mmCIF file of C-alpha atoms and ligand atoms in Angstrom:
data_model
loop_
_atom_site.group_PDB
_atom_site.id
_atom_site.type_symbol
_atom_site.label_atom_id
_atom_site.label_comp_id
_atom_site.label_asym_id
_atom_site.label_seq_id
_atom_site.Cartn_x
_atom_site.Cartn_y
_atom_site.Cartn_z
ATOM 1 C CA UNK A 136 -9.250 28.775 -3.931
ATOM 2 C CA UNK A 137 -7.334 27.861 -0.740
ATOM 3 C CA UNK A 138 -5.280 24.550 -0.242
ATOM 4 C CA UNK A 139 -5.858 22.603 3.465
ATOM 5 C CA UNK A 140 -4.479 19.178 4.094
ATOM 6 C CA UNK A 141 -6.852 17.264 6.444
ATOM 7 C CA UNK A 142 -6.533 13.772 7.978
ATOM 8 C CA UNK A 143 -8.275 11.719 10.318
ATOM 9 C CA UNK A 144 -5.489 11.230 12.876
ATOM 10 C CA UNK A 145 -2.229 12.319 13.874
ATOM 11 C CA UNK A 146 -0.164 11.355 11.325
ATOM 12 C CA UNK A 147 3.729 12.117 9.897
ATOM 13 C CA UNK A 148 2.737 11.940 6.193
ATOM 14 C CA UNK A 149 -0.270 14.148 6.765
ATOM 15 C CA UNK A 150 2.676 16.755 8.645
ATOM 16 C CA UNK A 151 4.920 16.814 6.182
ATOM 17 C CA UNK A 152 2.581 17.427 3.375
ATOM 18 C CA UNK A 153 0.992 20.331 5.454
ATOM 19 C CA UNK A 154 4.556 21.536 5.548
ATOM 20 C CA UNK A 155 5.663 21.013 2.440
ATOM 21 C CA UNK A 156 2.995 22.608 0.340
ATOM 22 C CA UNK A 157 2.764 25.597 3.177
ATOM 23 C CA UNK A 158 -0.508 25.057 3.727
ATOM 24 C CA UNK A 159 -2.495 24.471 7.296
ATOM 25 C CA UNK A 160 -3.041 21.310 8.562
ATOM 26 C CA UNK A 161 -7.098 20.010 9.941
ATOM 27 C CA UNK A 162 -7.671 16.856 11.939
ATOM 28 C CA UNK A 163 -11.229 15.841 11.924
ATOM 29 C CA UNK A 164 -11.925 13.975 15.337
ATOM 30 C CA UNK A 165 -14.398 10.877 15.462
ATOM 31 C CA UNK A 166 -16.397 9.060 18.101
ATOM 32 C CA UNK A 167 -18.584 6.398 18.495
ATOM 33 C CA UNK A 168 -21.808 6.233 19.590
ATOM 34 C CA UNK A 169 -22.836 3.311 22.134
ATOM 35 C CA UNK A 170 -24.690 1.473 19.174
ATOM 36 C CA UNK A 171 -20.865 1.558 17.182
ATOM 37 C CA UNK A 172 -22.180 4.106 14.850
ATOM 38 C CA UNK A 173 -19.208 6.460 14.110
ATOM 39 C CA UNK A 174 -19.770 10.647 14.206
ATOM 40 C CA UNK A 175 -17.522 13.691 13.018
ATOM 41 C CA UNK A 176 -16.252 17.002 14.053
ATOM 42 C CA UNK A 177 -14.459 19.030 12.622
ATOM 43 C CA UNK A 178 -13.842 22.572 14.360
ATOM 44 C CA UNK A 179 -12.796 24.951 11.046
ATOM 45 C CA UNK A 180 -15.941 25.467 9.020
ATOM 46 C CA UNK A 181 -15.179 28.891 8.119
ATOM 47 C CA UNK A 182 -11.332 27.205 7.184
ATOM 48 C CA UNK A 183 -13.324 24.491 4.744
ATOM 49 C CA UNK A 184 -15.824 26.442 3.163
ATOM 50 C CA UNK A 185 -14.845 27.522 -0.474
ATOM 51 C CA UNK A 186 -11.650 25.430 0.209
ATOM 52 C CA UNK A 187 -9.391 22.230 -2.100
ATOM 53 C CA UNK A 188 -9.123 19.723 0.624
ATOM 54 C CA UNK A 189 -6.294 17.028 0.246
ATOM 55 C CA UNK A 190 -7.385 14.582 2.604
ATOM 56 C CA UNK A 191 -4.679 12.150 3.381
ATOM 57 C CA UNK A 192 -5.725 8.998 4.670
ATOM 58 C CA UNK A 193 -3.261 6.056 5.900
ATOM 59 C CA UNK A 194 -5.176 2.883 6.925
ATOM 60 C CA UNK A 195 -3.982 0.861 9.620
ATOM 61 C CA UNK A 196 -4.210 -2.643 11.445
ATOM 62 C CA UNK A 197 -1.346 -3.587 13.375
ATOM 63 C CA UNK A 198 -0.616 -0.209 15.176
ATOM 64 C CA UNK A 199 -1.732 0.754 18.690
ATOM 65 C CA UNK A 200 -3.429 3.297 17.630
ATOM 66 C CA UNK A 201 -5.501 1.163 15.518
ATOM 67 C CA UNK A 202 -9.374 1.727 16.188
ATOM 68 C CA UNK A 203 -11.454 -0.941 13.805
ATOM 69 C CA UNK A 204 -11.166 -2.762 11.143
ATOM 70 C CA UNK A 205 -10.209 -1.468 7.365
ATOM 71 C CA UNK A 206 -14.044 -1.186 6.777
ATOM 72 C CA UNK A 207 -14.240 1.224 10.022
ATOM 73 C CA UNK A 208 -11.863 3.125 8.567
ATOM 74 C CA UNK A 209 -13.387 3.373 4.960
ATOM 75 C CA UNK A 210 -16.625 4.626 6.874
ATOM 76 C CA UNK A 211 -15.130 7.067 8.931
ATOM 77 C CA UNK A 212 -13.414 8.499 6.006
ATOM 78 C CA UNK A 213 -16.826 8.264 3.744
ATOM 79 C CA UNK A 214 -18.342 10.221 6.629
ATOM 80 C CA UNK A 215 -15.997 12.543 6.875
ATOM 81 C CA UNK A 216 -15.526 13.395 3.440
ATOM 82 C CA UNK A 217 -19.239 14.373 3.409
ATOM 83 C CA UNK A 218 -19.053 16.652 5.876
ATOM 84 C CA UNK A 219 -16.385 18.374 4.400
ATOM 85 C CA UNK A 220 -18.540 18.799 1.505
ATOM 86 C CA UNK A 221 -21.808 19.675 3.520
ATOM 87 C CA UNK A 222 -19.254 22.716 5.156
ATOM 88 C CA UNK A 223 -18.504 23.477 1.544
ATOM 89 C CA UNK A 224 -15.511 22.841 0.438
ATOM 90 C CA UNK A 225 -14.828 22.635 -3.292
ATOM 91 C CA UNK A 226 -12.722 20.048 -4.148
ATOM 92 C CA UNK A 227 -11.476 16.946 -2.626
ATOM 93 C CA UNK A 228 -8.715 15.215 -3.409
ATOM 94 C CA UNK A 229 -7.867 11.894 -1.476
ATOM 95 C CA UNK A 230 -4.205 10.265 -0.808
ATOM 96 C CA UNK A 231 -5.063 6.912 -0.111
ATOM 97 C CA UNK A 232 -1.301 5.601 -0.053
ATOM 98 C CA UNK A 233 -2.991 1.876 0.304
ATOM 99 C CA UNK A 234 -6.261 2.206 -1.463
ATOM 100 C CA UNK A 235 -8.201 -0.656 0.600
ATOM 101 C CA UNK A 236 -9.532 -3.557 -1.492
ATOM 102 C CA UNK A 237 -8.066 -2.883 -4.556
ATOM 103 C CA UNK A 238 -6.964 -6.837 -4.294
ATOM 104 C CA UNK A 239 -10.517 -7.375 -5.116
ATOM 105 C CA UNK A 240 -10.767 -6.167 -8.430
ATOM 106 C CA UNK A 241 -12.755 -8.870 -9.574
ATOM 107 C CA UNK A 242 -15.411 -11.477 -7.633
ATOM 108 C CA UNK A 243 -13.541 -14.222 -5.982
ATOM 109 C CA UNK A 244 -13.145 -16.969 -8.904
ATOM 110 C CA UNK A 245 -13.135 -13.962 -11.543
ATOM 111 C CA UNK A 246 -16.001 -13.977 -12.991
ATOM 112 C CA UNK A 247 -17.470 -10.994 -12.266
ATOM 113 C CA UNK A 248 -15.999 -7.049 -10.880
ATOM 114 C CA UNK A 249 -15.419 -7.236 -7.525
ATOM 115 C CA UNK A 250 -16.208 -5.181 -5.032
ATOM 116 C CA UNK A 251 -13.876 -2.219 -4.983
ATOM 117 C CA UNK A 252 -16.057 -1.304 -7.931
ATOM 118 C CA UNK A 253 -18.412 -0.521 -5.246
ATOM 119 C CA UNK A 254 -15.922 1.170 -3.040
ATOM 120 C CA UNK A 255 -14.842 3.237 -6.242
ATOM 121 C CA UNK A 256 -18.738 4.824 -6.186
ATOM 122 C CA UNK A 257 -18.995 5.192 -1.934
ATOM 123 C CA UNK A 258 -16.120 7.400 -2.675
ATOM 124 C CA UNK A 259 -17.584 9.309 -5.358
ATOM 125 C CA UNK A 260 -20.887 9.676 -3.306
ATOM 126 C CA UNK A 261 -18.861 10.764 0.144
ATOM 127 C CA UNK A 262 -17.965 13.658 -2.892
ATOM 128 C CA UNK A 263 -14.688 12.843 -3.609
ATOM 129 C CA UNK A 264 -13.204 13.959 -6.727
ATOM 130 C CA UNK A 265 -9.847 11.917 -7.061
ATOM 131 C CA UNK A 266 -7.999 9.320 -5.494
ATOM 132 C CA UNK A 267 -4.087 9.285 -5.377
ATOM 133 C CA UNK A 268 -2.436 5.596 -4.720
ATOM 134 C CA UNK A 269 0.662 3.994 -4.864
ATOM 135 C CA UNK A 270 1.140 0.378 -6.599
ATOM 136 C CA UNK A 271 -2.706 -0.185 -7.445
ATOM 137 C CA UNK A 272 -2.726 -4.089 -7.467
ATOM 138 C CA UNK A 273 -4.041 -3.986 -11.233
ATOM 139 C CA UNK A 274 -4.855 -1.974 -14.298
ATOM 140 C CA UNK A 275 -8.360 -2.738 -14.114
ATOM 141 C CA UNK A 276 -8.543 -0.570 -11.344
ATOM 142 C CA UNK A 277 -8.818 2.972 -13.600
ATOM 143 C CA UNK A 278 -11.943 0.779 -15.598
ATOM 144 C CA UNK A 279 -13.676 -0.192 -12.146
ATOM 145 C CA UNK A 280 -13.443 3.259 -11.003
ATOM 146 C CA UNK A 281 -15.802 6.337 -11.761
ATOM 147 C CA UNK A 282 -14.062 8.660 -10.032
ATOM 148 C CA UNK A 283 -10.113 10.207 -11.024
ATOM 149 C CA UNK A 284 -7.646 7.229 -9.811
ATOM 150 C CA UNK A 285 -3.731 8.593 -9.997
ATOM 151 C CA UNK A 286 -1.581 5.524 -9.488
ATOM 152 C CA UNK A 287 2.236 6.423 -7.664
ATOM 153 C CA UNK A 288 4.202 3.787 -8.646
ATOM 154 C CA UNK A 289 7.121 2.874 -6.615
ATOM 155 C CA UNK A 290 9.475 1.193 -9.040
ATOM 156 C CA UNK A 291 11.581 3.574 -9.462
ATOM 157 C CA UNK A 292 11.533 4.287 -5.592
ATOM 158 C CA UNK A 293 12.243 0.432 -4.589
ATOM 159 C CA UNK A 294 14.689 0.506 -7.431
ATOM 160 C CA UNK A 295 16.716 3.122 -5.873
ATOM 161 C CA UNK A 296 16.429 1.508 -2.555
ATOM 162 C CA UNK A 297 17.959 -1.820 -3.684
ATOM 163 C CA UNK A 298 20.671 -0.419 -6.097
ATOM 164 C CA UNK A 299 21.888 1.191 -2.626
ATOM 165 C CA UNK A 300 21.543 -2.023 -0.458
ATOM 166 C CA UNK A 301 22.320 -4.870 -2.435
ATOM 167 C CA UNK A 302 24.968 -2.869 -4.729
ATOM 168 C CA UNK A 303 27.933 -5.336 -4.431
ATOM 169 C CA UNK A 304 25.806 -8.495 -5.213
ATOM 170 C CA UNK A 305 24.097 -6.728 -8.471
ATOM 171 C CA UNK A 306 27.700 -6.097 -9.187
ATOM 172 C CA UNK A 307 28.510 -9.495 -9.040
ATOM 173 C CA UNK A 308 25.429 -10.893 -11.311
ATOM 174 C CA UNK A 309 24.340 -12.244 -7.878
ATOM 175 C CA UNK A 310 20.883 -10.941 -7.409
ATOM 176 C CA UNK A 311 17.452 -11.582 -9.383
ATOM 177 C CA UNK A 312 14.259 -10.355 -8.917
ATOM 178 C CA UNK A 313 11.310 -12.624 -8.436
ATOM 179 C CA UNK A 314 6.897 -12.539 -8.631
ATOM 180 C CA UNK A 315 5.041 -14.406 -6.239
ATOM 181 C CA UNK A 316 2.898 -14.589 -9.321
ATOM 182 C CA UNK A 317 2.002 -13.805 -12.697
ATOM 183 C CA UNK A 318 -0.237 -10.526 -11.765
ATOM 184 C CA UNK A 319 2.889 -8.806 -10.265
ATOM 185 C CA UNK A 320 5.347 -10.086 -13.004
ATOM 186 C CA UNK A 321 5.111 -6.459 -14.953
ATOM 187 C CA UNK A 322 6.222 -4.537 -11.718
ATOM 188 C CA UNK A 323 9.035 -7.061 -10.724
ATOM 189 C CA UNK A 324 10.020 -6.658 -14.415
ATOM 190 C CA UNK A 325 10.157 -3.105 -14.488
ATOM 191 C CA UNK A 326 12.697 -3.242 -11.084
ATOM 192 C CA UNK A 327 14.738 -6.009 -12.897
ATOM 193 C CA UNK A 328 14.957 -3.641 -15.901
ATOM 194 C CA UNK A 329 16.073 -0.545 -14.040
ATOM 195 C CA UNK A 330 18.869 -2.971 -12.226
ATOM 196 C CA UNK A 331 19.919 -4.888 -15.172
ATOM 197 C CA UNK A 332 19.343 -8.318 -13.452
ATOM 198 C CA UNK A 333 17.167 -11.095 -14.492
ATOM 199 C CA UNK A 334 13.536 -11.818 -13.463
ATOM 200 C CA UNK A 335 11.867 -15.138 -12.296
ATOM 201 C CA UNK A 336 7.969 -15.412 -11.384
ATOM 202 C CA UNK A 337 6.068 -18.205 -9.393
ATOM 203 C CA UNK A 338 2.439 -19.558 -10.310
ATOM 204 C CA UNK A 339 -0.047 -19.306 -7.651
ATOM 205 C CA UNK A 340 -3.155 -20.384 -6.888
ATOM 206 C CA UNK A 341 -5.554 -19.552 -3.756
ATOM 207 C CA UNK A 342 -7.543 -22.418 -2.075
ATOM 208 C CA UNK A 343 -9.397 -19.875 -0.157
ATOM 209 C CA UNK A 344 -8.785 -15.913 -0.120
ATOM 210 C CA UNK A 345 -5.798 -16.385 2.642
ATOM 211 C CA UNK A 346 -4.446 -20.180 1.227
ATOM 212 C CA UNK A 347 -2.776 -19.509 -1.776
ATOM 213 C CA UNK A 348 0.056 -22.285 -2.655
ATOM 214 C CA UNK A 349 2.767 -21.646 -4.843
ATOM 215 C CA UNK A 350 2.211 -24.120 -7.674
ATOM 216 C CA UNK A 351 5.660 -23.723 -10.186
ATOM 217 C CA UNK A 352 8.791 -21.823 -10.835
ATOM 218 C CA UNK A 353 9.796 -20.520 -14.069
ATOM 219 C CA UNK A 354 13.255 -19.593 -14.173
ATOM 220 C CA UNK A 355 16.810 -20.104 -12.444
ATOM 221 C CA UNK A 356 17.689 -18.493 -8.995
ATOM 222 C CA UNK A 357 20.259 -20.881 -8.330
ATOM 223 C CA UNK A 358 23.118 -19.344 -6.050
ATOM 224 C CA UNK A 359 21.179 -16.102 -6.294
ATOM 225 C CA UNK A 360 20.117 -13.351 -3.701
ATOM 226 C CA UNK A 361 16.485 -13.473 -4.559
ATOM 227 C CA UNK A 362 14.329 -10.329 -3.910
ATOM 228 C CA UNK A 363 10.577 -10.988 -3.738
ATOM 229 C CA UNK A 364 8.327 -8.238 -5.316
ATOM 230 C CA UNK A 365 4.883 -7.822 -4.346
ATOM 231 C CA UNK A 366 2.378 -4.741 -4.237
ATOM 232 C CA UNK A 367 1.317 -6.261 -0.485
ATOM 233 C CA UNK A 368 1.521 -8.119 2.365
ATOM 234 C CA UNK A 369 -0.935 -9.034 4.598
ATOM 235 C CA UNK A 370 -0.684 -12.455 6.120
ATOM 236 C CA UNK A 371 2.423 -13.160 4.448
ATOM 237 C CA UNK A 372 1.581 -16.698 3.294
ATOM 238 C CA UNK A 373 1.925 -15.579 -0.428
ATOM 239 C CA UNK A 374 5.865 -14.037 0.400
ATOM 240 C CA UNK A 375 6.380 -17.049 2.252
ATOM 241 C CA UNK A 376 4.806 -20.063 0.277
ATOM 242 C CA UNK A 377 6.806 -18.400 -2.891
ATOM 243 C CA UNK A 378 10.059 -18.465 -0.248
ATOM 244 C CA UNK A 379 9.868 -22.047 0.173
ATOM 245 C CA UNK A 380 10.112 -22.729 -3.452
ATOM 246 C CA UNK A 381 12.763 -20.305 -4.120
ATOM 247 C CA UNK A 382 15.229 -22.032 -1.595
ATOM 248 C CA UNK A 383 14.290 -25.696 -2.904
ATOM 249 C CA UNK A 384 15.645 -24.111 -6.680
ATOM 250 C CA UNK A 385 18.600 -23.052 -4.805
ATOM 251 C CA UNK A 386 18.142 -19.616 -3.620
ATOM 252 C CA UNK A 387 20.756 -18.750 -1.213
ATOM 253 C CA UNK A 388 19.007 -15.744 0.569
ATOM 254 C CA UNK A 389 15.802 -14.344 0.505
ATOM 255 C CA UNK A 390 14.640 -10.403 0.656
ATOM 256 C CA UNK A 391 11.238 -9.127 0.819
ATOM 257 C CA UNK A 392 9.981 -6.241 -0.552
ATOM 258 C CA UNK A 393 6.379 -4.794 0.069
ATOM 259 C CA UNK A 394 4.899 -2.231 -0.903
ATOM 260 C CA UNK A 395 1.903 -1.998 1.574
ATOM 261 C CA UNK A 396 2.255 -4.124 4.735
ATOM 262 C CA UNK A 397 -1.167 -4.826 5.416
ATOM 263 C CA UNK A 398 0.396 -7.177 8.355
ATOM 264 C CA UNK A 399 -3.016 -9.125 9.733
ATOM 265 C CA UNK A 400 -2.422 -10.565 12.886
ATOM 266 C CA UNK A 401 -0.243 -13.614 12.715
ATOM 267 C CA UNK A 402 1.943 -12.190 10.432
ATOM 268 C CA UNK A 403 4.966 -11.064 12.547
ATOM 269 C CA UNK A 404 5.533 -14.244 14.347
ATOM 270 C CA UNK A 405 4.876 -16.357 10.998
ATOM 271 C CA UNK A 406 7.698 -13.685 9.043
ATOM 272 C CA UNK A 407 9.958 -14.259 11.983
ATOM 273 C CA UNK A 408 10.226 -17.917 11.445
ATOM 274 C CA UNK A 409 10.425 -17.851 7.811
ATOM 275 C CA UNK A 410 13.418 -18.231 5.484
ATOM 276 C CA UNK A 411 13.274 -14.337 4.664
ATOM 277 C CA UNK A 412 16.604 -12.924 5.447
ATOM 278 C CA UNK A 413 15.695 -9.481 5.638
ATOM 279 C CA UNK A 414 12.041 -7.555 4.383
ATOM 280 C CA UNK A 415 11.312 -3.955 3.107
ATOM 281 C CA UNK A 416 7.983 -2.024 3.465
ATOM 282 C CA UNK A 417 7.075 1.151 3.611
ATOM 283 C CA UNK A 418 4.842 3.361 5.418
ATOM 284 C CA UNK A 419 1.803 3.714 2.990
ATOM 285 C CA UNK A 420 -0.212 1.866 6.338
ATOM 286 C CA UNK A 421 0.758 3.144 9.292
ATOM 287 C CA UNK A 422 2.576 0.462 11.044
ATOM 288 C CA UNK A 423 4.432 0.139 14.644
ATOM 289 C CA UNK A 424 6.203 -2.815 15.688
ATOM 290 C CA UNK A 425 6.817 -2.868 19.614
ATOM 291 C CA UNK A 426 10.420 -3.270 19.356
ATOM 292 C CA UNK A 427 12.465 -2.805 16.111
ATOM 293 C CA UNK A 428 12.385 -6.207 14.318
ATOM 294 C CA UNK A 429 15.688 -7.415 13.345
ATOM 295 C CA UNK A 430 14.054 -8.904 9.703
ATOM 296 C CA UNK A 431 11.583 -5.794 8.808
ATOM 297 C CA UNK A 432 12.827 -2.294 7.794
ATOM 298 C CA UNK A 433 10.182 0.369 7.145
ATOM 299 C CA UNK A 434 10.866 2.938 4.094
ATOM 300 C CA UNK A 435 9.246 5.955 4.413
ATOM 301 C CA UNK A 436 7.836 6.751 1.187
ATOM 302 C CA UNK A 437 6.925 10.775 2.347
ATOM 303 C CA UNK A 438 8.845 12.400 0.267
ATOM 304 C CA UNK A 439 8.621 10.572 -3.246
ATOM 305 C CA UNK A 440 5.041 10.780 -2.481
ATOM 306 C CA UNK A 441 4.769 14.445 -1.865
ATOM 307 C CA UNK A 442 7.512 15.427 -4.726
ATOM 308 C CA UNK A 443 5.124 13.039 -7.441
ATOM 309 C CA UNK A 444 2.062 14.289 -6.090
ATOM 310 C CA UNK A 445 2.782 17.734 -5.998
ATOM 311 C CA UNK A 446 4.459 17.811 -9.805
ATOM 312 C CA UNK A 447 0.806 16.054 -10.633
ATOM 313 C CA UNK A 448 -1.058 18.991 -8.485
ATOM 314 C CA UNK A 449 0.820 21.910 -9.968
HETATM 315 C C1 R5P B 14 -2.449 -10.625 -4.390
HETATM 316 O O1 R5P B 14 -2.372 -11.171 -5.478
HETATM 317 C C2 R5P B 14 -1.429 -9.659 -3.884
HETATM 318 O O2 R5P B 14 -0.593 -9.205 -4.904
HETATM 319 C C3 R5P B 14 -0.609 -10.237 -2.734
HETATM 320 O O3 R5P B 14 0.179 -11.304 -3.260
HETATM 321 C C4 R5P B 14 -1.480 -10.747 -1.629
HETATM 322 O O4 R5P B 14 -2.450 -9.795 -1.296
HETATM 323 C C5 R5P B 14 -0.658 -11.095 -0.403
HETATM 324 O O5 R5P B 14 -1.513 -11.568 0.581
HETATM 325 P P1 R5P B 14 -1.004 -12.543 1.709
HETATM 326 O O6 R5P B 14 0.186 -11.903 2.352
HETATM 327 O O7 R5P B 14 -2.180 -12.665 2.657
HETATM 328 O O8 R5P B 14 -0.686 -13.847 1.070
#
């Protein structure tokens, strides 16, 4: 069976998986009809049919490019998905580097699954076979799901990026690692681990999905560099309520690191007057800033993600 990368735009992880793997590289084109409904074309039936498809997918919100909302998105990869299937291809495999509303594993108030539950089976009806993500916000994730979920995690990744920017200070016991909250202790404990420094976490608790308010502090960052850990970031008020805390305990500087930069809009001015010194994201949504901002660095997480995905493929 022949291998074919597809994606929906024009996009540098999409390239360098196409080029990696050897393989040729499909964009499907959309449109919109007057009414908003989206369509799909894609020129290479006779490519598709009988064909593995690894469609890779990067959302995006704060990019020029940007053409609708995260739910636009999600329906014009549905639709596409289904057409690839209606052509005849054989397989698909998805590379969802930010795998959209995974926050909402349960029901706001948690008492009951939430809805990416649903999105899990609007997947698996588009005729998806398998998802690939990085940093899935929980484990309950592979429960809610009926189709194959692959979690990437980046620990090791962001691990390797701070050992090589924030060497001298681990030296010098100077550095901890900290959780905006208790759900993202275990991956800020498994970067602490891998750098031999210690590990605070902050309670939270959300007013209303985008007010959450950093209730407590549980241990000492006193003097400390203090790197914030968190799967995402999208208005920032979690990164920056648990900032505020941090420095009243004594932090001297503050480093973000996010895994998927959501970014709503807001977020830039908001992260430009915070106390963060300095904040690390990566590239699993495509994001564009203007002009390079002096506090946000983007990691390109291409070839990790290729390397992993391809020993998993093989
Ligand atoms: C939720 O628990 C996640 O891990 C993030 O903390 C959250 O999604 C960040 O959202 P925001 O930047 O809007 O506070």
């Amino acid at each position: 069976m022949s291998l074919l990368v597809v994606s929906c735009l024009k996009s540098q992880l999409a390239d360098d998986f196409a080029n990696a793997l050897d393989v040729p590289l499909i964009q499907v084109s959309y449109g919109l009809f007057a009414d908003t409904e989206v369509y799909v074309d894609v020129k290479e039936s006779e490519l598709i049919s009988g064909s593995e498809i690894l469609f890779v997918h990067q959302f995006f919100l704060s990019d020029p490019r940007c053409n609708g909302s995260i739910n636009d998105q999600l329906t014009n990869l549905l639709i596409a998905c289904d057409l690839l299937r209606n052509i005849g291809a054989r397989k698909i495999t998805t590379i969802l580097p930010y795998l959209a509303y995974s926050r909402q594993d349960e029901s706001f108030g948690g008492k009951f699954a939430g809805p990416v539950k649903l999105m899990g089976r609007f997947l698996k009806a588009a005729g998806i076979d398998s998802v690939f993500a990085c940093d899935l916000h929980s484990e309950k994730l592979f429960d809610l799901f009926q189709i194959q979920l692959e979690e990437i995690s980046l620990v090791d990744f962001w691990a390797e990026q701070l050992r090589s920017l924030f060497k001298e200070e681990i030296d010098k016991n100077l550095v901890c690692i900290a959780s905006p909250d208790i759900g993202g202790l275990n991956r800020a404990n498994r970067i602490a681990q891998i750098l031999n420094v210690p590990v605070v976490y902050l309670e939270k608790k959300r007013i209303n999905p985008d007010n959450p308010v950093a209730l407590c502090l549980h241990g000492d960052v006193n003097s400390k560099t203090v790197i914030i850990v968190d799967d995402i970031i999208d208005t920032g008020r979690t990164a920056i309520q648990a900032s505020l805390m941090l420095k009243m305990h004594g932090a001297t500087k503050i480093i973000g690191v996010f895994t998927h930069a959501v970014f709503s809009p807001g977020i830039i001015d908001r992260l430009t007057k915070s106390d963060f010194y300095k904040i690390y994201i990566t590239n699993s949504l495509l994001n564009s800033f203007e002009k390079p901002h002096k506090k946000i660095s983007v990691c390109s997480i291409n070839k990790y993600l290729i390397q992993k995905i391809s020993e998993k493929l093989s």
